[in-house]
XYZ file of C-alpha atoms in Angstrom:
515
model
C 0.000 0.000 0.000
C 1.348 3.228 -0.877
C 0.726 6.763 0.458
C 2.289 9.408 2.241
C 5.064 9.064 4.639
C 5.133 10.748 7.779
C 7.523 11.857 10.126
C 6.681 9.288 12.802
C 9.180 6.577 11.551
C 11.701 6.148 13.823
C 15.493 6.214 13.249
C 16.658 7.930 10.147
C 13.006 9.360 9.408
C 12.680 11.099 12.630
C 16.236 12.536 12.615
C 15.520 14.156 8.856
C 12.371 15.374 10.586
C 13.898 17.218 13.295
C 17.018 18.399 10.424
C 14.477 19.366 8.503
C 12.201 21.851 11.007
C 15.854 22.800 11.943
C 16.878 23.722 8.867
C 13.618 25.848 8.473
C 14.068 27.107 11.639
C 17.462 28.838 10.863
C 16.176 30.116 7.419
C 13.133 31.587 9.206
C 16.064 33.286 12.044
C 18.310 34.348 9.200
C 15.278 35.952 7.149
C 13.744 37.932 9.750
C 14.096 41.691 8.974
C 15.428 44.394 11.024
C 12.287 45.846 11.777
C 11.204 42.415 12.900
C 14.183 42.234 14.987
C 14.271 45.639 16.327
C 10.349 45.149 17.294
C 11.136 41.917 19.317
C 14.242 43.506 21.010
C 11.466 46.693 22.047
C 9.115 44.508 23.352
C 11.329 42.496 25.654
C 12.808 45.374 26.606
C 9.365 46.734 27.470
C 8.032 43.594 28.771
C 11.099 43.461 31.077
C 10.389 46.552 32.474
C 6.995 46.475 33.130
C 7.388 42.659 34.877
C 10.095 44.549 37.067
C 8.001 47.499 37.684
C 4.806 45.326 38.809
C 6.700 42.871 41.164
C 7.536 45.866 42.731
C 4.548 47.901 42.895
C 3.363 44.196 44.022
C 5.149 43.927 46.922
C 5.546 47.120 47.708
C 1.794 47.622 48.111
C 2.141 44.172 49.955
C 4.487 45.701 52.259
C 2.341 48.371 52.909
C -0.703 46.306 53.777
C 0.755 44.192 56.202
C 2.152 46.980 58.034
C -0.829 48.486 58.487
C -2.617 45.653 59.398
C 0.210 44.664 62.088
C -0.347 48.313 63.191
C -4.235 48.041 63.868
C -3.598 45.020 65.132
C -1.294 46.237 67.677
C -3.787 48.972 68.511
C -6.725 46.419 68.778
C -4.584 44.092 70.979
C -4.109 47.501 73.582
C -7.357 48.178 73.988
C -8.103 44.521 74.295
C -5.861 44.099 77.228
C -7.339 47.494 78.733
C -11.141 46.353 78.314
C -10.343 43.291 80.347
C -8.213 44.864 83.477
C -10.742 47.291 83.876
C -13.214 44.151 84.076
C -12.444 44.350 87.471
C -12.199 40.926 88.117
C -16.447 40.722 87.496
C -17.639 37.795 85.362
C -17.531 38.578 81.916
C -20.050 36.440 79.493
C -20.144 36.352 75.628
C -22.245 39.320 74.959
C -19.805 41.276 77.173
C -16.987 40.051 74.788
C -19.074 41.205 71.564
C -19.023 44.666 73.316
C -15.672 44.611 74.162
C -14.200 43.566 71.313
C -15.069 45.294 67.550
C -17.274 42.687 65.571
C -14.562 42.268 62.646
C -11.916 41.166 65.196
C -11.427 37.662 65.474
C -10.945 36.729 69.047
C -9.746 33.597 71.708
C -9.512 33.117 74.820
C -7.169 30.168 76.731
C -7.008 28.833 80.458
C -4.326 28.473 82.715
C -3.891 24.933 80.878
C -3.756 26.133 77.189
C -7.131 24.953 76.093
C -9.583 26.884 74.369
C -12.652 28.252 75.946
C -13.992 30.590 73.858
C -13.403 32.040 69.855
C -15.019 34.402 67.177
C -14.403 33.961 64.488
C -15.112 37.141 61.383
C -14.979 34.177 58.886
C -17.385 31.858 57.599
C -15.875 28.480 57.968
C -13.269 29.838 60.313
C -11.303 26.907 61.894
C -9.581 27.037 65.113
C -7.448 24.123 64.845
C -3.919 25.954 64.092
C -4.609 28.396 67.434
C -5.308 25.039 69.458
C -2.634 23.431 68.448
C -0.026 26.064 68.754
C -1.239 29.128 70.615
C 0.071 32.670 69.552
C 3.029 34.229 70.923
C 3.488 37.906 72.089
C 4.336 38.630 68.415
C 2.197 39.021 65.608
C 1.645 35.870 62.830
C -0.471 34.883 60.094
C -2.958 32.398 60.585
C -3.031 29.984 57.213
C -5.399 27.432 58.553
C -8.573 29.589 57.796
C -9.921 28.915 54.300
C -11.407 32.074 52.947
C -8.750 34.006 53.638
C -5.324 34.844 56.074
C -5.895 35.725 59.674
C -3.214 37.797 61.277
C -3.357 37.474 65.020
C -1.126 37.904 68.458
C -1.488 36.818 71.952
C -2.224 38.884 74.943
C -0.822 37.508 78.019
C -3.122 38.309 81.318
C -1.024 38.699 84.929
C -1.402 36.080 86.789
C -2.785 37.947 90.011
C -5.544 39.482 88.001
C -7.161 36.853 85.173
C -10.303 37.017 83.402
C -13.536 35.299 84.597
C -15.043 33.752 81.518
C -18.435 32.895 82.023
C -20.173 30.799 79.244
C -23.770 28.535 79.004
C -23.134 28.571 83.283
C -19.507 27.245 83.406
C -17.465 29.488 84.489
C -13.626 29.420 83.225
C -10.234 31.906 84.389
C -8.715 32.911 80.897
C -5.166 33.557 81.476
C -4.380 34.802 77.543
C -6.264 36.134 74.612
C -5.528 35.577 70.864
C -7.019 38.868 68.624
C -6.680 39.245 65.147
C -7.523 40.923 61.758
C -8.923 39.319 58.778
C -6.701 40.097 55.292
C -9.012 39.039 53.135
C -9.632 42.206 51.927
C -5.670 42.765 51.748
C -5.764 39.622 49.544
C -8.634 40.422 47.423
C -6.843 44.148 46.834
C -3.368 42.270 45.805
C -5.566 39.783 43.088
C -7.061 43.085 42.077
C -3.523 44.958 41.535
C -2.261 41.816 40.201
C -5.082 41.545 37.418
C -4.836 45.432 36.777
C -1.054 45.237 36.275
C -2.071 42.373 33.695
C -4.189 44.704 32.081
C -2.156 47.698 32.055
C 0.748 45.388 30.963
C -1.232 43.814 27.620
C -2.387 47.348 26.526
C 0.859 48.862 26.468
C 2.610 46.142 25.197
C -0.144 46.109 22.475
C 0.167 50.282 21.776
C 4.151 49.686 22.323
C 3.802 46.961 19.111
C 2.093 49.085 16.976
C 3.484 52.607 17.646
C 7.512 50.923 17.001
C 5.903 49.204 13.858
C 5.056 52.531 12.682
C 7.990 53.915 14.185
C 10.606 51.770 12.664
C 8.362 51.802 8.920
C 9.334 55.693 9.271
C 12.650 55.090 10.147
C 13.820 52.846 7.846
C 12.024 53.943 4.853
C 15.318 56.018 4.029
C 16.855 52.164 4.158
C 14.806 50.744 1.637
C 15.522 53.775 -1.033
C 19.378 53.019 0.225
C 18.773 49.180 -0.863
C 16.816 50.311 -3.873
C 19.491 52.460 -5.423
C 22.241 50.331 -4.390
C 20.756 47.724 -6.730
C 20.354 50.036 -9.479
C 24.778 51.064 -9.479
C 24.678 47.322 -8.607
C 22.869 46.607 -12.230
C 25.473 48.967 -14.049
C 24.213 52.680 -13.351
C 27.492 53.660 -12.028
C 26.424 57.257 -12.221
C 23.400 57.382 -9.655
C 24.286 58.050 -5.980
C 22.756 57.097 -2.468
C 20.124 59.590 -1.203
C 22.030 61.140 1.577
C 19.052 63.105 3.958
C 20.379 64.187 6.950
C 23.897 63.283 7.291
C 23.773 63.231 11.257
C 21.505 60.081 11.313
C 22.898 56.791 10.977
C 20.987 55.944 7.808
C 22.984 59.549 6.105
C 26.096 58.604 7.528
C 26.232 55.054 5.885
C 24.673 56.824 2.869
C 27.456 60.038 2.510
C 29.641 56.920 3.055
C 29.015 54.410 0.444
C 28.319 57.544 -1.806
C 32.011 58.514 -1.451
C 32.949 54.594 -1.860
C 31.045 54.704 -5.368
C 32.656 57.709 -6.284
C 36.091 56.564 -5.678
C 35.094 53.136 -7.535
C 33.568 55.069 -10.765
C 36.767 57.402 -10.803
C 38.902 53.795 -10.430
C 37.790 52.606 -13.415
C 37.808 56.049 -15.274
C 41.292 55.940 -14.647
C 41.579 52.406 -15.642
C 39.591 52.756 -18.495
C 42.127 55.971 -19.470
C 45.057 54.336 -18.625
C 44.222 51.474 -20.775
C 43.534 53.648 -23.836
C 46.834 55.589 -23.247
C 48.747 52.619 -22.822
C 47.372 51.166 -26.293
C 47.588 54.245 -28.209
C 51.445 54.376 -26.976
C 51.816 50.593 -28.033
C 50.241 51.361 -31.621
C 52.406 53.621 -32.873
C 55.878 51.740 -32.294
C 53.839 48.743 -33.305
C 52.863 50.377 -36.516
C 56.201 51.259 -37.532
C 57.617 47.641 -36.577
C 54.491 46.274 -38.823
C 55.381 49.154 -41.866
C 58.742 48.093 -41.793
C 58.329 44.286 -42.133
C 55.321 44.853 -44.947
C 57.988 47.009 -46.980
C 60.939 44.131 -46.342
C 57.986 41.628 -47.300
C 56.756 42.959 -50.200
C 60.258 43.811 -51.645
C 60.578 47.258 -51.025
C 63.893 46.572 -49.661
C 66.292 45.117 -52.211
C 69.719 46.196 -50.461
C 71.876 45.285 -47.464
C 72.037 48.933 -46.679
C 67.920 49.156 -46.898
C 67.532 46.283 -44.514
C 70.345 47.280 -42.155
C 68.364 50.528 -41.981
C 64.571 48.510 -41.613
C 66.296 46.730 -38.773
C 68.195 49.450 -37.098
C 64.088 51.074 -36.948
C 63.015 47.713 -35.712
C 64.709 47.665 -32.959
C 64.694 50.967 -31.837
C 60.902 50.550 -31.515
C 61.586 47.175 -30.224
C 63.262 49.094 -27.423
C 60.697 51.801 -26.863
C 57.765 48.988 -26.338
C 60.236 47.579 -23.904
C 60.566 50.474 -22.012
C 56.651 51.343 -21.949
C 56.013 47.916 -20.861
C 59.057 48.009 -17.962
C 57.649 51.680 -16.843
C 53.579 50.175 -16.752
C 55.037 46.865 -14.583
C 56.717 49.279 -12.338
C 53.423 51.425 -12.209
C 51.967 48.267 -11.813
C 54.138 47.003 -8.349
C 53.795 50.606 -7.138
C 49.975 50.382 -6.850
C 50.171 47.166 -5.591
C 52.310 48.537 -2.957
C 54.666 45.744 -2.325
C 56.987 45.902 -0.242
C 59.965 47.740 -0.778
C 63.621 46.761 0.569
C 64.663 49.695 2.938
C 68.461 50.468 4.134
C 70.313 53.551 5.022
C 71.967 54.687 1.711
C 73.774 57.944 1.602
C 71.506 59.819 -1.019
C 74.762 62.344 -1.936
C 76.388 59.331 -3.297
C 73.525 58.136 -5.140
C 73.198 61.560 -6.555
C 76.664 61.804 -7.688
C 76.969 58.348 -9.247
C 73.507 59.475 -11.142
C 75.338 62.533 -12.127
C 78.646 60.772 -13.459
C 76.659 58.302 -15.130
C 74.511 61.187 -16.679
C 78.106 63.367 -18.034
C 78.551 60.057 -20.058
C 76.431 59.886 -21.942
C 74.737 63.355 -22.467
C 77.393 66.242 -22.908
C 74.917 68.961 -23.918
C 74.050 69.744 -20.520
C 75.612 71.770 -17.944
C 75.282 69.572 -15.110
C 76.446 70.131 -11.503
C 75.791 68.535 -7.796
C 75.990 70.516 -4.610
C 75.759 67.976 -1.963
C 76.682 67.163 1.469
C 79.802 64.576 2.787
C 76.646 62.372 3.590
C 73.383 62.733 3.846
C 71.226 59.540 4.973
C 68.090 58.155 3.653
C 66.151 55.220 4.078
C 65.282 53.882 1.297
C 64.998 51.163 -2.037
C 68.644 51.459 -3.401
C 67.203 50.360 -6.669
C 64.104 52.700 -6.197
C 66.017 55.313 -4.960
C 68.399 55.697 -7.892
C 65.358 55.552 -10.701
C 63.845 58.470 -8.885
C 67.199 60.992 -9.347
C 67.771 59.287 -13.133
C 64.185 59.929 -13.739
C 64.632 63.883 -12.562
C 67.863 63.601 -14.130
C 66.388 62.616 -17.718
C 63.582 64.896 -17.307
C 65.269 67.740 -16.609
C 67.808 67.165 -19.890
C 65.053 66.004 -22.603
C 62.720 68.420 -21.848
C 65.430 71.398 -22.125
C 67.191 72.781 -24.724
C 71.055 72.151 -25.497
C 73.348 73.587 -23.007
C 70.896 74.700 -20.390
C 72.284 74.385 -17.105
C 71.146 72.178 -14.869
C 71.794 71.949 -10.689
C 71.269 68.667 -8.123
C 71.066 69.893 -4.702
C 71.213 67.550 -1.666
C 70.539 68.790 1.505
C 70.035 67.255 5.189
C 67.390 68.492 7.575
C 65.875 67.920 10.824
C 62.967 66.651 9.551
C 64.615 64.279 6.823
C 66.589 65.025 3.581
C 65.587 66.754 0.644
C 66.244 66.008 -3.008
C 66.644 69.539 -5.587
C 67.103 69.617 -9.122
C 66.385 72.987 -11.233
C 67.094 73.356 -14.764
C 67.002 76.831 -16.721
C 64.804 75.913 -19.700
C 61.213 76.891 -20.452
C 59.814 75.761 -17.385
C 55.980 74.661 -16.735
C 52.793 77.029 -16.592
C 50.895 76.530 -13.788
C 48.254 74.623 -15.324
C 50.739 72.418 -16.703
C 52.538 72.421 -13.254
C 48.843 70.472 -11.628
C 48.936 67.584 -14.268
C 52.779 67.275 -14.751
C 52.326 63.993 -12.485
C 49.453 62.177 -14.440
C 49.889 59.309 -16.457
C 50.916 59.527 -20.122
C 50.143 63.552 -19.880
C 52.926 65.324 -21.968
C 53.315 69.203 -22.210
C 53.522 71.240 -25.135
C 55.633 69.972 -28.299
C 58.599 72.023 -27.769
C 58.939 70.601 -24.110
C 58.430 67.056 -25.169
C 61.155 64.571 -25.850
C 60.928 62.233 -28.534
C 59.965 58.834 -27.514
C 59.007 59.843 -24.158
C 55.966 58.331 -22.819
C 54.523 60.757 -20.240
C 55.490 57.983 -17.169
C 58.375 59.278 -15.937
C 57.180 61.703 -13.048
C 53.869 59.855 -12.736
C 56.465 56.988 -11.840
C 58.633 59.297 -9.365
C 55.967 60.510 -7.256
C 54.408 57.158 -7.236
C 57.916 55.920 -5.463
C 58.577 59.009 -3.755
C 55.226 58.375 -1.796
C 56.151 54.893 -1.847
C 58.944 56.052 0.724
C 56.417 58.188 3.123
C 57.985 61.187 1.080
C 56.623 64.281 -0.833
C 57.705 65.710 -4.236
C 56.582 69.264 -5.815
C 56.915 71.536 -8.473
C 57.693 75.253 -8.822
C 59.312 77.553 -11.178
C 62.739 78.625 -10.998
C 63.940 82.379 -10.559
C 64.716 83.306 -13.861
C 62.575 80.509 -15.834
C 63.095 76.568 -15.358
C 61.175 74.400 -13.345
C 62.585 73.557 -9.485
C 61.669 69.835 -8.362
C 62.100 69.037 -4.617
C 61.757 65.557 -3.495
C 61.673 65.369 0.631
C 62.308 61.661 2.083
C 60.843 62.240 5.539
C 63.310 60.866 8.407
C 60.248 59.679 10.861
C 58.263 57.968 8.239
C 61.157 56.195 5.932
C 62.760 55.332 9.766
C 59.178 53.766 10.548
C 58.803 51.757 7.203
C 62.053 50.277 7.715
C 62.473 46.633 7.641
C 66.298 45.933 7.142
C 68.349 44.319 10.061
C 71.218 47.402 9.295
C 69.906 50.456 11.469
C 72.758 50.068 13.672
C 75.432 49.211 11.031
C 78.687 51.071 11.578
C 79.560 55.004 9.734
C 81.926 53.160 7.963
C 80.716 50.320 6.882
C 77.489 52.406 4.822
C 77.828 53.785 1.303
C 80.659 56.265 1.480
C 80.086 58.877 -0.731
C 81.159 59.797 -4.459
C 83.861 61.896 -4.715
C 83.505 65.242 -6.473
């Protein structure tokens, strides 16, 4: 017979029963909302409070009752005790008791031996068996024999030279000690009826506490859901839209001003990446092109000497060697914004300067070049870093200046770190030209750019220079030029380094170049 199977196999049926409500159990949890879960966290929060605040308004009001019942008591139990000595000693009978003694008192009366002789009691069904058994002391105590409700009561103790005569249906009987006492029924009844207020109060305000943080939290977090809404929409591909910000003080404008700033730095990410990609292609087509024009003329027998191929190679390769460089500069570019990490040691920066320099007087003689520099001026830094960032100002300064301009290297050591100068005398930079002089691939005007150059060479230096906690700038020099000053701060390159040869021995660093 086939049908259904339920859940009430044992074994393996049960336990994929019980993983199965689990399993719904913690999709359910992880599903709730945050106004859900902001509603339940308000009402136990409320609920708490309001069970706290009744048990205490309970037995406070308790406490209250009982003291005032142990205080009329107290004052019953006096005159009590004064009724009977001024008795007299005269035979006192049960309708001289109901005279005595208030009608909503309860009242008993013992002989010499203990035993019970006479009792009212301001109950129906009143029972005398606990007051029997175990009279009452001097003090007060409650009475829980009696069914309808509490009796609190206390014993009066009569002197023994002057006891009561307790007449009743013609016996007559010496009563040594009285037991009064107060009903607390009513005290009871009031306590049920505080008890089934507070339950009352309680249910209403959790109920108007619900609904007004339902509608409280719907107002709230209605900013959220536009939040969610637009996110989705960048999410999709509108890259241009932005959070709706409101008030920026609130916690829903804060995350908003937030991931608005967060989008904005992703969208001009990929402008740049977008531009840097284009730049880097159109830079790669043109040597490309003339490597391609030069193998379609060998190909198609343009070339029919050695001296025409010698001269188709000699082109070759020098655009062989420009794509080389372009693609060395973008892998550099490439570790810088990676930001690995660079191989610090204390190198003396006038002896990297001056080697540069030599190096430099080589192979370009159309430049005036000179170094001013210190006996030794220490930096922490990437030797090999270190050295493409003065060949690199070096270059710069030489391509982009016309033959026989002067050009000076200045190294100088500071309190706050050393600094790095070199000014030419050439045409200089306007200032607009001065605020993108560090982009990628940007080149100035054609009679301050070098042939071949691709536009990477500062981007590349400040890249490195920052690299090394430093700064680098750009001004104009007195008389026309352009001034760059690179400044390797001491705290921050000390900070970032990572070699074992901070305390390595004056002379066993880099000594300087001679001059």
């Amino acid at each position: 017979m086939t049908g259904t199977r339920s859940c009430s196999t044992p074994c393996a049926d049960s336990a994929m029963c019980s993983g199965s409500v689990h399993e719904r159990v913690q999709v359910r949890a992880r599903s709730a909302t945050m106004r859900g879960r902001l509603t339940v966290g308000t009402m136990v929060l409320v609920a708490a409070g309001l069970l706290a605040g009744d048990v205490t308004a309970y037995l406070a009001v308790r406490a209250f009752l009982a003291d005032r019942v142990d205080r009329n008591l107290t004052v019953v139990a006096e005159r009590g005790r004064e009724a009977v000595l001024r008795s007299s000693g005269e035979p006192v009978t049960a309708e001289t008791v109901e005279r005595l003694m208030p009608s909503d008192v309860y009242l008993a009366m013992y002989d010499a031996n203990g035993r019970q002789v006479f009792e009212r009691s301001t109950l129906d069904g009143a029972t005398s068996a606990r007051t029997a058994e175990n009279p009452v002391g001097d003090d007060p105590v409650t009475l829980e024999s009696v069914p309808d409700g509490d009796i609190r009561a206390v014993g009066i103790t009569l002197p023994d030279q002057r006891p009561m005569r307790f007449v009743d249906e013609g016996e007559a009987y010496e009563v040594t000690r009285l037991v009064v006492g107060i009903s607390r029924a009513d005290d009871s009844a009031t306590l049920r009826n505080l008890v089934h207020v507070e339950i009352a109060c309680a249910a209403v305000i959790l109920l108007f506490v619900l609904l007004a943080s339902r509608g409280v939290l719907s107002t709230g977090l209605a900013p959220l859901r536009s939040v969610v809404e637009t996110a989705r929409q960048i999410g999709r591909g509108d890259l241009g839209r932005r959070l709706p910000v409101g008030d920026p003080r609130t916690e829903v404008g804060a995350v908003s001003f937030a991931l608005n700033q967060a989008f904005d730095q992703r969208e001009a990410s990929e402008s740049r990446l977008r531009r840097f990609v284009a730049d880097a292609s159109h830079e790669l087509r043109t040597p490309l092109s003339t490597i391609h024009g030069w193998a379609d003329l060998y190909v198609s027998g343009g070339i029919d000497d050695w001296d025409g191929i010698d001269d188709a190679m000699t082109h070759i390769r020098a655009e062989s060697q420009r794509m080389s460089d372009l693609v060395d500069q973008l892998l550099t570019l490439a570790r810088l914004d990676a930001h690995e990490p660079l191989s610090l040691t204390f190198l003396d920066l006038s002896s990297v300067c001056a080697q540069a320099v030599a190096d430099l007087q080589i192979t370009t003689r159309t430049h005036d070049v000179t170094i001013h520099a210190g006996r030794f001026v220490e930096v922490a830094a990437d030797a090999t870093a270190l050295r493409r960032v003065v060949d690199n100002l070096l270059t710069n300064a030489v391509h982009h200046t016309p033959d026989g301009t002067e050009v000076e290297v200045h190294v100088a050591d500071g309190a706050s770190g050393a600094t790095l100068t070199v000014v030419d005398h050439g045409g200089g930079l306007t200032d607009a030209q001065r605020t993108r002089a560090f982009e990628r691939f940007w080149r100035a005007d054609a009679q301050r750019a070098a042939p071949g150059g691709t536009g990477l060479g500062l981007a590349i230096t400040r890249d490195i220079v920052v690299a090394h906690g430093g700064t680098i700038s750009l001004s104009e020099t007195d008389g026309g030029g352009l001034t760059v000053t690179v400044h390797f701060d001491a705290r921050a390159a000390s900070s970032r380094l990572t070699s074992p040869d901070r305390d390595t021995a004056p002379g066993d660093r880099q000594a300087p170049h001679p001059q």
